[in-house]
PDB file of C-alpha atoms in Angstrom:
ATOM      1  CA  MET T   9     114.915  65.672 164.692  1.00  0.00           C
ATOM      2  CA  ASN T  10     114.515  64.755 160.978  1.00  0.00           C
ATOM      3  CA  VAL T  11     116.351  62.126 159.035  1.00  0.00           C
ATOM      4  CA  ARG T  12     118.803  64.574 157.768  1.00  0.00           C
ATOM      5  CA  ALA T  13     119.606  65.953 161.216  1.00  0.00           C
ATOM      6  CA  VAL T  14     119.983  62.076 162.862  1.00  0.00           C
ATOM      7  CA  VAL T  15     122.463  61.285 159.882  1.00  0.00           C
ATOM      8  CA  ILE T  16     124.662  64.649 160.471  1.00  0.00           C
ATOM      9  CA  ALA T  17     124.732  64.110 164.234  1.00  0.00           C
ATOM     10  CA  VAL T  18     125.978  60.343 163.680  1.00  0.00           C
ATOM     11  CA  ALA T  19     128.602  61.438 161.469  1.00  0.00           C
ATOM     12  CA  LEU T  20     129.861  63.969 163.731  1.00  0.00           C
ATOM     13  CA  SER T  21     129.930  61.810 166.673  1.00  0.00           C
ATOM     14  CA  GLN T  22     131.873  59.107 164.633  1.00  0.00           C
ATOM     15  CA  VAL T  23     134.674  61.663 164.572  1.00  0.00           C
ATOM     16  CA  GLY T  24     134.537  62.665 168.098  1.00  0.00           C
ATOM     17  CA  VAL T  25     132.678  65.945 167.362  1.00  0.00           C
ATOM     18  CA  ARG T  26     130.085  67.303 169.992  1.00  0.00           C
ATOM     19  CA  LEU T  27     127.270  68.548 168.277  1.00  0.00           C
ATOM     20  CA  LEU T  28     124.869  71.040 170.473  1.00  0.00           C
ATOM     21  CA  ALA T  29     122.172  71.375 168.145  1.00  0.00           C
ATOM     22  CA  ILE T  30     121.060  70.995 164.408  1.00  0.00           C
ATOM     23  CA  GLU T  31     120.356  74.193 163.191  1.00  0.00           C
ATOM     24  CA  ASN T  32     122.253  75.617 166.204  1.00  0.00           C
ATOM     25  CA  PRO T  33     121.176  79.439 166.289  1.00  0.00           C
ATOM     26  CA  GLY T  34     124.891  80.450 166.563  1.00  0.00           C
ATOM     27  CA  THR T  35     124.163  83.781 168.250  1.00  0.00           C
ATOM     28  CA  ASP T  36     127.969  84.807 167.674  1.00  0.00           C
ATOM     29  CA  VAL T  37     127.766  84.054 163.834  1.00  0.00           C
ATOM     30  CA  VAL T  38     125.399  85.839 161.692  1.00  0.00           C
ATOM     31  CA  VAL T  39     125.047  84.424 158.095  1.00  0.00           C
ATOM     32  CA  ASN T  40     123.670  86.492 155.274  1.00  0.00           C
ATOM     33  CA  ARG T  41     122.255  89.163 157.762  1.00  0.00           C
ATOM     34  CA  GLY T  42     120.009  86.544 159.280  1.00  0.00           C
ATOM     35  CA  ARG T  43     118.242  85.825 156.143  1.00  0.00           C
ATOM     36  CA  ASN T  44     118.313  82.027 155.225  1.00  0.00           C
ATOM     37  CA  ILE T  45     117.706  82.424 151.489  1.00  0.00           C
ATOM     38  CA  THR T  46     119.664  84.393 149.044  1.00  0.00           C
ATOM     39  CA  ASN T  47     119.714  84.928 145.337  1.00  0.00           C
ATOM     40  CA  SER T  48     123.690  85.656 145.291  1.00  0.00           C
ATOM     41  CA  ARG T  49     126.471  83.059 145.618  1.00  0.00           C
ATOM     42  CA  VAL T  50     128.465  85.327 147.722  1.00  0.00           C
ATOM     43  CA  ILE T  51     127.088  85.815 151.180  1.00  0.00           C
ATOM     44  CA  GLU T  52     128.297  87.673 154.241  1.00  0.00           C
ATOM     45  CA  ILE T  53     129.115  86.222 157.555  1.00  0.00           C
ATOM     46  CA  ASP T  54     129.453  88.108 160.806  1.00  0.00           C
ATOM     47  CA  ALA T  55     131.516  86.319 163.350  1.00  0.00           C
ATOM     48  CA  SER T  56     132.777  89.474 164.909  1.00  0.00           C
ATOM     49  CA  ARG T  57     131.020  88.745 168.138  1.00  0.00           C
ATOM     50  CA  GLY T  58     132.598  85.538 168.851  1.00  0.00           C
ATOM     51  CA  PRO T  59     134.983  84.952 171.767  1.00  0.00           C
ATOM     52  CA  TYR T  60     138.027  83.545 169.704  1.00  0.00           C
ATOM     53  CA  PRO T  61     140.257  84.834 166.866  1.00  0.00           C
ATOM     54  CA  GLN T  62     139.617  82.256 164.139  1.00  0.00           C
ATOM     55  CA  LEU T  63     136.515  80.755 162.559  1.00  0.00           C
ATOM     56  CA  LEU T  64     136.660  77.357 160.834  1.00  0.00           C
ATOM     57  CA  LEU T  65     134.220  76.853 157.752  1.00  0.00           C
ATOM     58  CA  SER T  66     132.990  73.792 155.751  1.00  0.00           C
ATOM     59  CA  LEU T  67     130.448  73.843 153.088  1.00  0.00           C
ATOM     60  CA  ASP T  68     128.102  70.598 153.005  1.00  0.00           C
ATOM     61  CA  ASP T  69     131.056  68.593 154.696  1.00  0.00           C
ATOM     62  CA  PRO T  70     129.763  67.599 158.371  1.00  0.00           C
ATOM     63  CA  TRP T  71     133.228  66.105 159.136  1.00  0.00           C
ATOM     64  CA  MET T  72     134.932  69.518 158.176  1.00  0.00           C
ATOM     65  CA  THR T  73     137.809  67.758 156.813  1.00  0.00           C
ATOM     66  CA  ASN T  74     139.447  70.695 154.985  1.00  0.00           C
ATOM     67  CA  PRO T  75     137.724  73.832 156.536  1.00  0.00           C
ATOM     68  CA  VAL T  76     138.391  77.472 155.158  1.00  0.00           C
ATOM     69  CA  VAL T  77     140.252  79.214 157.870  1.00  0.00           C
ATOM     70  CA  PHE T  78     139.312  82.951 158.577  1.00  0.00           C
ATOM     71  CA  HIS T  79     141.632  84.966 160.644  1.00  0.00           C
ATOM     72  CA  ASP T  80     140.229  88.652 160.480  1.00  0.00           C
ATOM     73  CA  LEU T  81     136.962  88.279 162.309  1.00  0.00           C
ATOM     74  CA  GLY T  82     136.675  92.064 162.994  1.00  0.00           C
ATOM     75  CA  LYS T  83     135.084  92.630 159.682  1.00  0.00           C
ATOM     76  CA  PRO T  84     132.184  90.857 157.708  1.00  0.00           C
ATOM     77  CA  LEU T  85     133.433  87.596 155.897  1.00  0.00           C
ATOM     78  CA  SER T  86     132.650  86.650 152.144  1.00  0.00           C
ATOM     79  CA  VAL T  87     131.863  82.928 151.578  1.00  0.00           C
ATOM     80  CA  GLU T  88     131.041  81.986 147.821  1.00  0.00           C
ATOM     81  CA  LEU T  89     128.619  79.132 147.573  1.00  0.00           C
ATOM     82  CA  PRO T  90     128.713  76.454 144.850  1.00  0.00           C
ATOM     83  CA  GLU T  91     127.046  76.968 141.595  1.00  0.00           C
ATOM     84  CA  ARG T  92     123.838  74.830 142.393  1.00  0.00           C
ATOM     85  CA  ASP T  93     120.706  76.305 143.419  1.00  0.00           C
ATOM     86  CA  GLY T  94     119.055  74.878 146.494  1.00  0.00           C
ATOM     87  CA  GLN T  95     119.954  74.063 150.097  1.00  0.00           C
ATOM     88  CA  HIS T  96     123.408  74.428 151.446  1.00  0.00           C
ATOM     89  CA  ASN T  97     124.957  73.600 154.818  1.00  0.00           C
ATOM     90  CA  LEU T  98     127.668  75.460 156.463  1.00  0.00           C
ATOM     91  CA  PHE T  99     129.487  74.151 159.440  1.00  0.00           C
ATOM     92  CA  MET T 100     131.305  76.343 161.452  1.00  0.00           C
ATOM     93  CA  ARG T 101     133.701  76.467 164.773  1.00  0.00           C
ATOM     94  CA  PHE T 102     135.541  79.045 166.687  1.00  0.00           C
ATOM     95  CA  ALA T 103     139.038  78.208 167.211  1.00  0.00           C
ATOM     96  CA  ASP T 104     142.010  79.671 169.168  1.00  0.00           C
ATOM     97  CA  ALA T 105     145.124  81.629 167.974  1.00  0.00           C
ATOM     98  CA  ASN T 106     146.866  78.273 166.995  1.00  0.00           C
ATOM     99  CA  GLY T 107     143.841  77.016 164.911  1.00  0.00           C
ATOM    100  CA  LYS T 108     142.531  74.647 167.514  1.00  0.00           C
ATOM    101  CA  PRO T 109     138.762  74.395 167.503  1.00  0.00           C
ATOM    102  CA  VAL T 110     137.388  75.025 170.849  1.00  0.00           C
ATOM    103  CA  GLU T 111     133.715  75.494 170.327  1.00  0.00           C
ATOM    104  CA  PRO T 112     130.896  73.290 169.292  1.00  0.00           C
ATOM    105  CA  ILE T 113     129.876  73.128 165.709  1.00  0.00           C
ATOM    106  CA  ILE T 114     127.425  75.801 164.411  1.00  0.00           C
ATOM    107  CA  PHE T 115     125.334  74.504 161.839  1.00  0.00           C
ATOM    108  CA  LYS T 116     123.514  76.863 159.285  1.00  0.00           C
ATOM    109  CA  VAL T 117     121.326  75.931 156.354  1.00  0.00           C
ATOM    110  CA  ILE T 118     121.096  78.558 153.588  1.00  0.00           C
ATOM    111  CA  GLU T 119     119.150  78.344 150.302  1.00  0.00           C
ATOM    112  CA  LEU T 120     120.152  79.728 146.974  1.00  0.00           C
ATOM    113  CA  ASP T 121     117.808  80.700 144.582  1.00  0.00           C
ATOM    114  CA  THR T 122     118.850  82.670 141.618  1.00  0.00           C
ATOM    115  CA  ILE T 123     115.582  81.752 139.471  1.00  0.00           C
ATOM    116  CA  PRO T 124     113.309  84.780 139.134  1.00  0.00           C
ATOM    117  CA  PRO T 125     109.419  84.449 139.447  1.00  0.00           C
ATOM    118  CA  VAL T 126     107.331  83.668 136.291  1.00  0.00           C
ATOM    119  CA  VAL T 127     104.749  86.535 135.563  1.00  0.00           C
ATOM    120  CA  GLU T 128     102.411  86.089 132.254  1.00  0.00           C
ATOM    121  CA  ILE T 129      99.649  88.472 131.601  1.00  0.00           C
ATOM    122  CA  THR T 130      97.124  86.615 129.579  1.00  0.00           C
ATOM    123  CA  SER T 131      94.479  89.067 129.554  1.00  0.00           C
ATOM    124  CA  PRO T 132      94.375  91.985 128.271  1.00  0.00           C
ATOM    125  CA  THR T 133      96.586  91.467 125.487  1.00  0.00           C
ATOM    126  CA  ASN T 134      99.306  93.684 124.450  1.00  0.00           C
ATOM    127  CA  SER T 135      98.568  96.450 121.910  1.00  0.00           C
ATOM    128  CA  ALA T 136      94.876  95.677 121.788  1.00  0.00           C
ATOM    129  CA  VAL T 137      92.314  98.186 121.425  1.00  0.00           C
ATOM    130  CA  THR T 138      88.796  98.389 123.028  1.00  0.00           C
ATOM    131  CA  ASP T 139      85.786 100.418 123.582  1.00  0.00           C
ATOM    132  CA  GLN T 140      85.093  99.561 127.259  1.00  0.00           C
ATOM    133  CA  GLY T 141      86.311 101.459 130.494  1.00  0.00           C
ATOM    134  CA  PHE T 142      86.999  97.595 132.119  1.00  0.00           C
ATOM    135  CA  VAL T 143      89.199  95.031 131.368  1.00  0.00           C
ATOM    136  CA  HIS T 144      89.448  91.479 132.748  1.00  0.00           C
ATOM    137  CA  VAL T 145      92.862  91.098 133.934  1.00  0.00           C
ATOM    138  CA  GLN T 146      94.267  87.697 134.101  1.00  0.00           C
ATOM    139  CA  ALA T 147      97.674  86.572 134.789  1.00  0.00           C
ATOM    140  CA  THR T 148      99.864  83.833 136.128  1.00  0.00           C
ATOM    141  CA  VAL T 149     102.286  84.223 138.813  1.00  0.00           C
ATOM    142  CA  PHE T 150     104.635  81.890 140.786  1.00  0.00           C
ATOM    143  CA  ASP T 151     108.007  81.229 141.866  1.00  0.00           C
ATOM    144  CA  PRO T 152     109.676  78.036 139.996  1.00  0.00           C
ATOM    145  CA  LEU T 153     111.737  75.687 141.635  1.00  0.00           C
ATOM    146  CA  THR T 154     113.836  75.242 138.604  1.00  0.00           C
ATOM    147  CA  LYS T 155     114.665  77.175 135.362  1.00  0.00           C
ATOM    148  CA  TYR T 156     112.412  74.952 133.442  1.00  0.00           C
ATOM    149  CA  ARG T 157     109.675  77.072 135.001  1.00  0.00           C
ATOM    150  CA  ALA T 158     107.248  74.368 136.273  1.00  0.00           C
ATOM    151  CA  ILE T 159     104.701  75.375 138.843  1.00  0.00           C
ATOM    152  CA  PRO T 160     105.904  73.980 142.184  1.00  0.00           C
ATOM    153  CA  ARG T 161     103.743  71.475 144.141  1.00  0.00           C
ATOM    154  CA  GLY T 162     104.536  73.125 147.353  1.00  0.00           C
ATOM    155  CA  TYR T 163     103.855  76.604 148.467  1.00  0.00           C
ATOM    156  CA  ARG T 164     106.587  79.202 147.681  1.00  0.00           C
ATOM    157  CA  ARG T 165     106.051  82.660 148.882  1.00  0.00           C
ATOM    158  CA  VAL T 166     106.060  85.595 146.218  1.00  0.00           C
ATOM    159  CA  SER T 167     104.988  89.123 146.662  1.00  0.00           C
ATOM    160  CA  THR T 168     103.069  90.661 143.824  1.00  0.00           C
ATOM    161  CA  TRP T 169     102.392  94.396 142.914  1.00  0.00           C
ATOM    162  CA  ILE T 170     100.174  95.669 140.356  1.00  0.00           C
ATOM    163  CA  ASN T 171     100.455  99.100 139.091  1.00  0.00           C
ATOM    164  CA  GLY T 172     102.606  99.769 142.045  1.00  0.00           C
ATOM    165  CA  GLU T 173     100.188  98.742 144.470  1.00  0.00           C
ATOM    166  CA  ARG T 174     100.299  95.256 146.564  1.00  0.00           C
ATOM    167  CA  PHE T 175      98.020  92.659 145.509  1.00  0.00           C
ATOM    168  CA  TRP T 176      96.883  90.095 148.016  1.00  0.00           C
ATOM    169  CA  ASP T 177      94.413  88.384 146.300  1.00  0.00           C
ATOM    170  CA  ARG T 178      96.233  85.900 144.244  1.00  0.00           C
ATOM    171  CA  ASN T 179      94.706  82.330 144.447  1.00  0.00           C
ATOM    172  CA  GLY T 180      97.484  79.898 143.886  1.00  0.00           C
ATOM    173  CA  SER T 181      99.522  80.981 141.017  1.00  0.00           C
ATOM    174  CA  SER T 182      96.427  82.831 139.260  1.00  0.00           C
ATOM    175  CA  ILE T 183      95.464  86.362 139.342  1.00  0.00           C
ATOM    176  CA  ASP T 184      92.040  87.190 138.009  1.00  0.00           C
ATOM    177  CA  ILE T 185      90.231  90.549 138.064  1.00  0.00           C
ATOM    178  CA  PRO T 186      87.226  90.642 136.391  1.00  0.00           C
ATOM    179  CA  ARG T 187      86.754  94.399 136.440  1.00  0.00           C
ATOM    180  CA  PHE T 188      89.984  96.456 136.430  1.00  0.00           C
ATOM    181  CA  ASN T 189      89.075 100.213 135.866  1.00  0.00           C
ATOM    182  CA  VAL T 190      90.910 101.802 132.797  1.00  0.00           C
ATOM    183  CA  GLU T 191      90.749 105.128 131.279  1.00  0.00           C
ATOM    184  CA  ASP T 192      90.124 106.805 127.773  1.00  0.00           C
ATOM    185  CA  GLY T 193      93.351 106.741 125.803  1.00  0.00           C
ATOM    186  CA  THR T 194      96.617 104.683 126.176  1.00  0.00           C
ATOM    187  CA  ASN T 195      96.739 101.995 129.481  1.00  0.00           C
ATOM    188  CA  ARG T 196      99.305 100.287 130.996  1.00  0.00           C
ATOM    189  CA  ILE T 197      99.508  97.170 133.532  1.00  0.00           C
ATOM    190  CA  SER T 198     102.428  96.481 135.112  1.00  0.00           C
ATOM    191  CA  ILE T 199     102.683  93.144 137.303  1.00  0.00           C
ATOM    192  CA  VAL T 200     105.855  92.845 139.475  1.00  0.00           C
ATOM    193  CA  ALA T 201     106.479  89.668 141.309  1.00  0.00           C
ATOM    194  CA  ILE T 202     109.355  89.267 143.828  1.00  0.00           C
ATOM    195  CA  ASP T 203     110.292  86.061 145.816  1.00  0.00           C
ATOM    196  CA  GLU T 204     111.896  85.591 148.884  1.00  0.00           C
ATOM    197  CA  ALA T 205     115.382  85.725 147.656  1.00  0.00           C
ATOM    198  CA  SER T 206     114.750  89.034 146.445  1.00  0.00           C
ATOM    199  CA  ASN T 207     114.701  87.767 142.724  1.00  0.00           C
ATOM    200  CA  ARG T 208     112.154  90.348 140.644  1.00  0.00           C
ATOM    201  CA  THR T 209     110.121  89.956 137.654  1.00  0.00           C
ATOM    202  CA  GLU T 210     108.008  92.477 135.960  1.00  0.00           C
ATOM    203  CA  ALA T 211     105.700  92.013 133.072  1.00  0.00           C
ATOM    204  CA  VAL T 212     103.779  94.887 131.224  1.00  0.00           C
ATOM    205  CA  VAL T 213     101.144  95.085 128.876  1.00  0.00           C
ATOM    206  CA  GLN T 214      99.697  98.513 126.832  1.00  0.00           C
ATOM    207  CA  TRP T 215      96.492  99.013 125.002  1.00  0.00           C
ATOM    208  CA  VAL T 216      94.307 101.580 123.978  1.00  0.00           C
ATOM    209  CA  VAL T 217      90.801 102.553 124.963  1.00  0.00           C
ATOM    210  CA  ASN T 218      88.362 104.584 122.867  1.00  0.00           C
ATOM    211  CA  LEU T 219      85.222 104.956 124.866  1.00  0.00           C
ATOM    212  CA  ALA T 220      83.768 107.336 122.000  1.00  0.00           C
ATOM    213  CA  ALA T 221      83.600 104.058 119.736  1.00  0.00           C
ATOM    214  CA  ASP T 222      80.978 102.485 122.223  1.00  0.00           C
ATOM    215  CA  THR T 223      77.448 103.771 121.655  1.00  0.00           C
ATOM    216  CA  ILE T 224      75.616 100.657 122.608  1.00  0.00           C
ATOM    217  CA  PRO T 225      74.182 100.465 126.175  1.00  0.00           C
ATOM    218  CA  PRO T 226      74.362  97.223 128.235  1.00  0.00           C
ATOM    219  CA  VAL T 227      71.185  95.192 128.168  1.00  0.00           C
ATOM    220  CA  LEU T 228      69.711  93.203 131.097  1.00  0.00           C
ATOM    221  CA  SER T 229      67.545  90.328 130.523  1.00  0.00           C
ATOM    222  CA  ASP T 230      65.960  87.353 132.400  1.00  0.00           C
ATOM    223  CA  ILE T 231      65.028  89.538 135.150  1.00  0.00           C
ATOM    224  CA  ASN T 232      63.072  87.705 138.035  1.00  0.00           C
ATOM    225  CA  LEU T 233      60.688  90.429 138.482  1.00  0.00           C
ATOM    226  CA  HIS T 234      57.557  89.813 136.596  1.00  0.00           C
ATOM    227  CA  PRO T 235      54.693  92.110 136.565  1.00  0.00           C
ATOM    228  CA  ASP T 236      51.103  91.015 136.680  1.00  0.00           C
ATOM    229  CA  ARG T 237      48.119  92.532 134.265  1.00  0.00           C
ATOM    230  CA  THR T 238      48.348  95.870 136.102  1.00  0.00           C
ATOM    231  CA  GLY T 239      52.055  96.404 135.670  1.00  0.00           C
ATOM    232  CA  LYS T 240      52.951  95.903 139.134  1.00  0.00           C
ATOM    233  CA  VAL T 241      55.391  93.010 140.828  1.00  0.00           C
ATOM    234  CA  ILE T 242      53.335  91.649 143.358  1.00  0.00           C
ATOM    235  CA  LEU T 243      55.588  89.932 146.313  1.00  0.00           C
ATOM    236  CA  PRO T 244      55.214  88.515 149.770  1.00  0.00           C
ATOM    237  CA  ASP T 245      55.180  90.913 152.751  1.00  0.00           C
ATOM    238  CA  ASP T 246      59.109  90.411 153.366  1.00  0.00           C
ATOM    239  CA  PRO T 247      61.571  93.404 154.131  1.00  0.00           C
ATOM    240  CA  GLU T 248      63.720  92.466 151.196  1.00  0.00           C
ATOM    241  CA  VAL T 249      63.682  90.769 147.839  1.00  0.00           C
ATOM    242  CA  GLU T 250      66.666  89.071 145.940  1.00  0.00           C
ATOM    243  CA  VAL T 251      66.824  90.634 142.300  1.00  0.00           C
ATOM    244  CA  MET T 252      69.044  88.789 139.852  1.00  0.00           C
ATOM    245  CA  GLY T 253      69.025  88.400 135.967  1.00  0.00           C
ATOM    246  CA  HIS T 254      71.580  88.344 133.306  1.00  0.00           C
ATOM    247  CA  LEU T 255      73.633  91.113 131.363  1.00  0.00           C
ATOM    248  CA  ASP T 256      75.031  91.241 127.939  1.00  0.00           C
ATOM    249  CA  ASP T 257      78.356  93.398 128.792  1.00  0.00           C
ATOM    250  CA  SER T 258      80.398  91.780 131.494  1.00  0.00           C
ATOM    251  CA  ASN T 259      82.257  95.325 131.969  1.00  0.00           C
ATOM    252  CA  ALA T 260      79.061  97.029 132.938  1.00  0.00           C
ATOM    253  CA  ILE T 261      77.992  98.135 136.020  1.00  0.00           C
ATOM    254  CA  VAL T 262      74.419  97.214 137.527  1.00  0.00           C
ATOM    255  CA  THR T 263      72.841  99.339 140.240  1.00  0.00           C
ATOM    256  CA  ALA T 264      69.471  99.112 141.926  1.00  0.00           C
ATOM    257  CA  SER T 265      67.554 102.291 143.630  1.00  0.00           C
ATOM    258  CA  VAL T 266      64.635 101.795 145.592  1.00  0.00           C
ATOM    259  CA  ASN T 267      62.111 104.813 146.093  1.00  0.00           C
ATOM    260  CA  GLY T 268      64.575 107.490 144.967  1.00  0.00           C
ATOM    261  CA  ARG T 269      67.370 106.410 147.242  1.00  0.00           C
ATOM    262  CA  ASP T 270      71.014 106.244 146.531  1.00  0.00           C
ATOM    263  CA  PRO T 271      71.778 103.191 144.209  1.00  0.00           C
ATOM    264  CA  VAL T 272      73.331 100.360 145.579  1.00  0.00           C
ATOM    265  CA  ARG T 273      75.799  98.243 143.183  1.00  0.00           C
ATOM    266  CA  MET T 274      74.673  94.704 142.357  1.00  0.00           C
ATOM    267  CA  ASN T 275      76.955  91.731 142.619  1.00  0.00           C
ATOM    268  CA  VAL T 276      78.177  90.509 139.117  1.00  0.00           C
ATOM    269  CA  ILE T 277      78.991  86.667 138.874  1.00  0.00           C
ATOM    270  CA  LEU T 278      81.056  85.762 135.661  1.00  0.00           C
ATOM    271  CA  ASP T 279      80.863  82.059 134.932  1.00  0.00           C
ATOM    272  CA  LYS T 280      82.640  80.679 131.737  1.00  0.00           C
ATOM    273  CA  LYS T 281      79.490  78.432 131.131  1.00  0.00           C
ATOM    274  CA  LEU T 282      76.875  80.942 131.910  1.00  0.00           C
ATOM    275  CA  PRO T 283      76.297  84.638 130.820  1.00  0.00           C
ATOM    276  CA  PRO T 284      77.364  87.283 133.215  1.00  0.00           C
ATOM    277  CA  THR T 285      74.829  87.346 136.078  1.00  0.00           C
ATOM    278  CA  PHE T 286      73.907  90.185 138.438  1.00  0.00           C
ATOM    279  CA  VAL T 287      72.292  89.411 141.798  1.00  0.00           C
ATOM    280  CA  ARG T 288      71.595  91.149 145.205  1.00  0.00           C
ATOM    281  CA  LEU T 289      69.175  91.484 148.176  1.00  0.00           C
ATOM    282  CA  ILE T 290      67.157  94.818 147.611  1.00  0.00           C
ATOM    283  CA  PRO T 291      65.367  96.075 151.072  1.00  0.00           C
ATOM    284  CA  LEU T 292      61.870  97.454 150.209  1.00  0.00           C
ATOM    285  CA  ASP T 293      59.475  99.691 152.308  1.00  0.00           C
ATOM    286  CA  GLU T 294      56.158  98.389 153.199  1.00  0.00           C
ATOM    287  CA  GLY T 295      53.519  98.669 150.673  1.00  0.00           C
ATOM    288  CA  GLU T 296      54.260 100.102 147.203  1.00  0.00           C
ATOM    289  CA  ASN T 297      58.043 100.547 146.222  1.00  0.00           C
ATOM    290  CA  SER T 298      59.626 102.318 142.883  1.00  0.00           C
ATOM    291  CA  LEU T 299      62.484  99.856 141.951  1.00  0.00           C
ATOM    292  CA  VAL T 300      65.002 100.991 139.305  1.00  0.00           C
ATOM    293  CA  LEU T 301      67.655  98.763 137.901  1.00  0.00           C
ATOM    294  CA  SER T 302      70.501 100.872 135.762  1.00  0.00           C
ATOM    295  CA  ALA T 303      73.048  99.235 133.632  1.00  0.00           C
ATOM    296  CA  ILE T 304      75.833 101.396 132.679  1.00  0.00           C
ATOM    297  CA  ASP T 305      79.167 100.687 130.753  1.00  0.00           C
ATOM    298  CA  GLY T 306      82.516 102.441 130.819  1.00  0.00           C
ATOM    299  CA  ALA T 307      81.486 104.879 128.080  1.00  0.00           C
ATOM    300  CA  GLY T 308      78.496 105.947 130.032  1.00  0.00           C
ATOM    301  CA  ASN T 309      75.992 104.304 127.874  1.00  0.00           C
ATOM    302  CA  ALA T 310      72.960 103.494 130.285  1.00  0.00           C
ATOM    303  CA  ASN T 311      69.915 101.419 130.258  1.00  0.00           C
ATOM    304  CA  ASP T 312      67.331 102.042 132.980  1.00  0.00           C
ATOM    305  CA  TYR T 313      64.502  99.334 133.967  1.00  0.00           C
ATOM    306  CA  LYS T 314      61.496 100.457 136.036  1.00  0.00           C
ATOM    307  CA  TYR T 315      59.420  98.387 138.425  1.00  0.00           C
ATOM    308  CA  THR T 316      56.823  98.946 140.744  1.00  0.00           C
ATOM    309  CA  VAL T 317      56.998  96.459 143.511  1.00  0.00           C
ATOM    310  CA  VAL T 318      54.380  95.718 146.104  1.00  0.00           C
ATOM    311  CA  ARG T 319      54.866  94.023 149.261  1.00  0.00           C
ATOM    312  CA  SER T 320      51.540  92.405 149.844  1.00  0.00           C
ATOM    313  CA  ASN T 321      50.385  90.337 152.883  1.00  0.00           C
ATOM    314  CA  ARG T 322      47.677  88.568 150.401  1.00  0.00           C
ATOM    315  CA  TYR T 323      50.339  87.127 148.398  1.00  0.00           C
TER     316      TYR T 323
END
């Protein structure tokens, strides 16, 4: 039992009230349809399953010195919470027809949260024009504790959707999608965040993509394949090789194809301190291999880099 629960239990014992349990489930009383958080000051209490005709209720008063008396328990009851976000304590007791308490106290905690989540899209910028078929989406999403929009220290659950699809990969308060596919013409990104109290925030950016304006193919550099004087890359007799290098277009796709097989997509690492880097383990056949690295951007501009790679047991 925490300190707060002990204080409440002691206070109630001093006035001769028997408390069965802190956070008593109170199966005969359902508060806010079973949810312990709300964004509405007016909450619903259902005491229709109770064994007595009256319900006594006090807000944030464990002594229940001046409780509100509800007589008609056959329909949902409405209770208005104070104008203060945060936790509120509800103390309730059933009473007989004469208003005499006849049941132990039922204690419930409900949190009032009227502050919507914060959603700020930092990339791409609104009304921008680009010639790329991919964009780097970056945003900040979190559920603040107060109206001052400070990022909370503790974890507060918030559900996020991007263009109507649930997004699960939020890291803390950050959304970072290095490659978000877009189409030629006007594009729109909508990020919606909903907190546990059902407060909702949406942020939207729009920009224009003009793929026809991009005529320059992406360039690969610093590739770790080094041909000898015969033009061949001689490697140890291993079944795969790690191929890596840099590219000048962070939105480009890099693929590798060995001996005419279907290309595989390389992993691209984006680091603010380094140029975009592509890397992947590529399987090789025994003997001589034809390896083609291809870089293509969203406008369809492409560059190919061809290598003859030899698995040699005389390396």
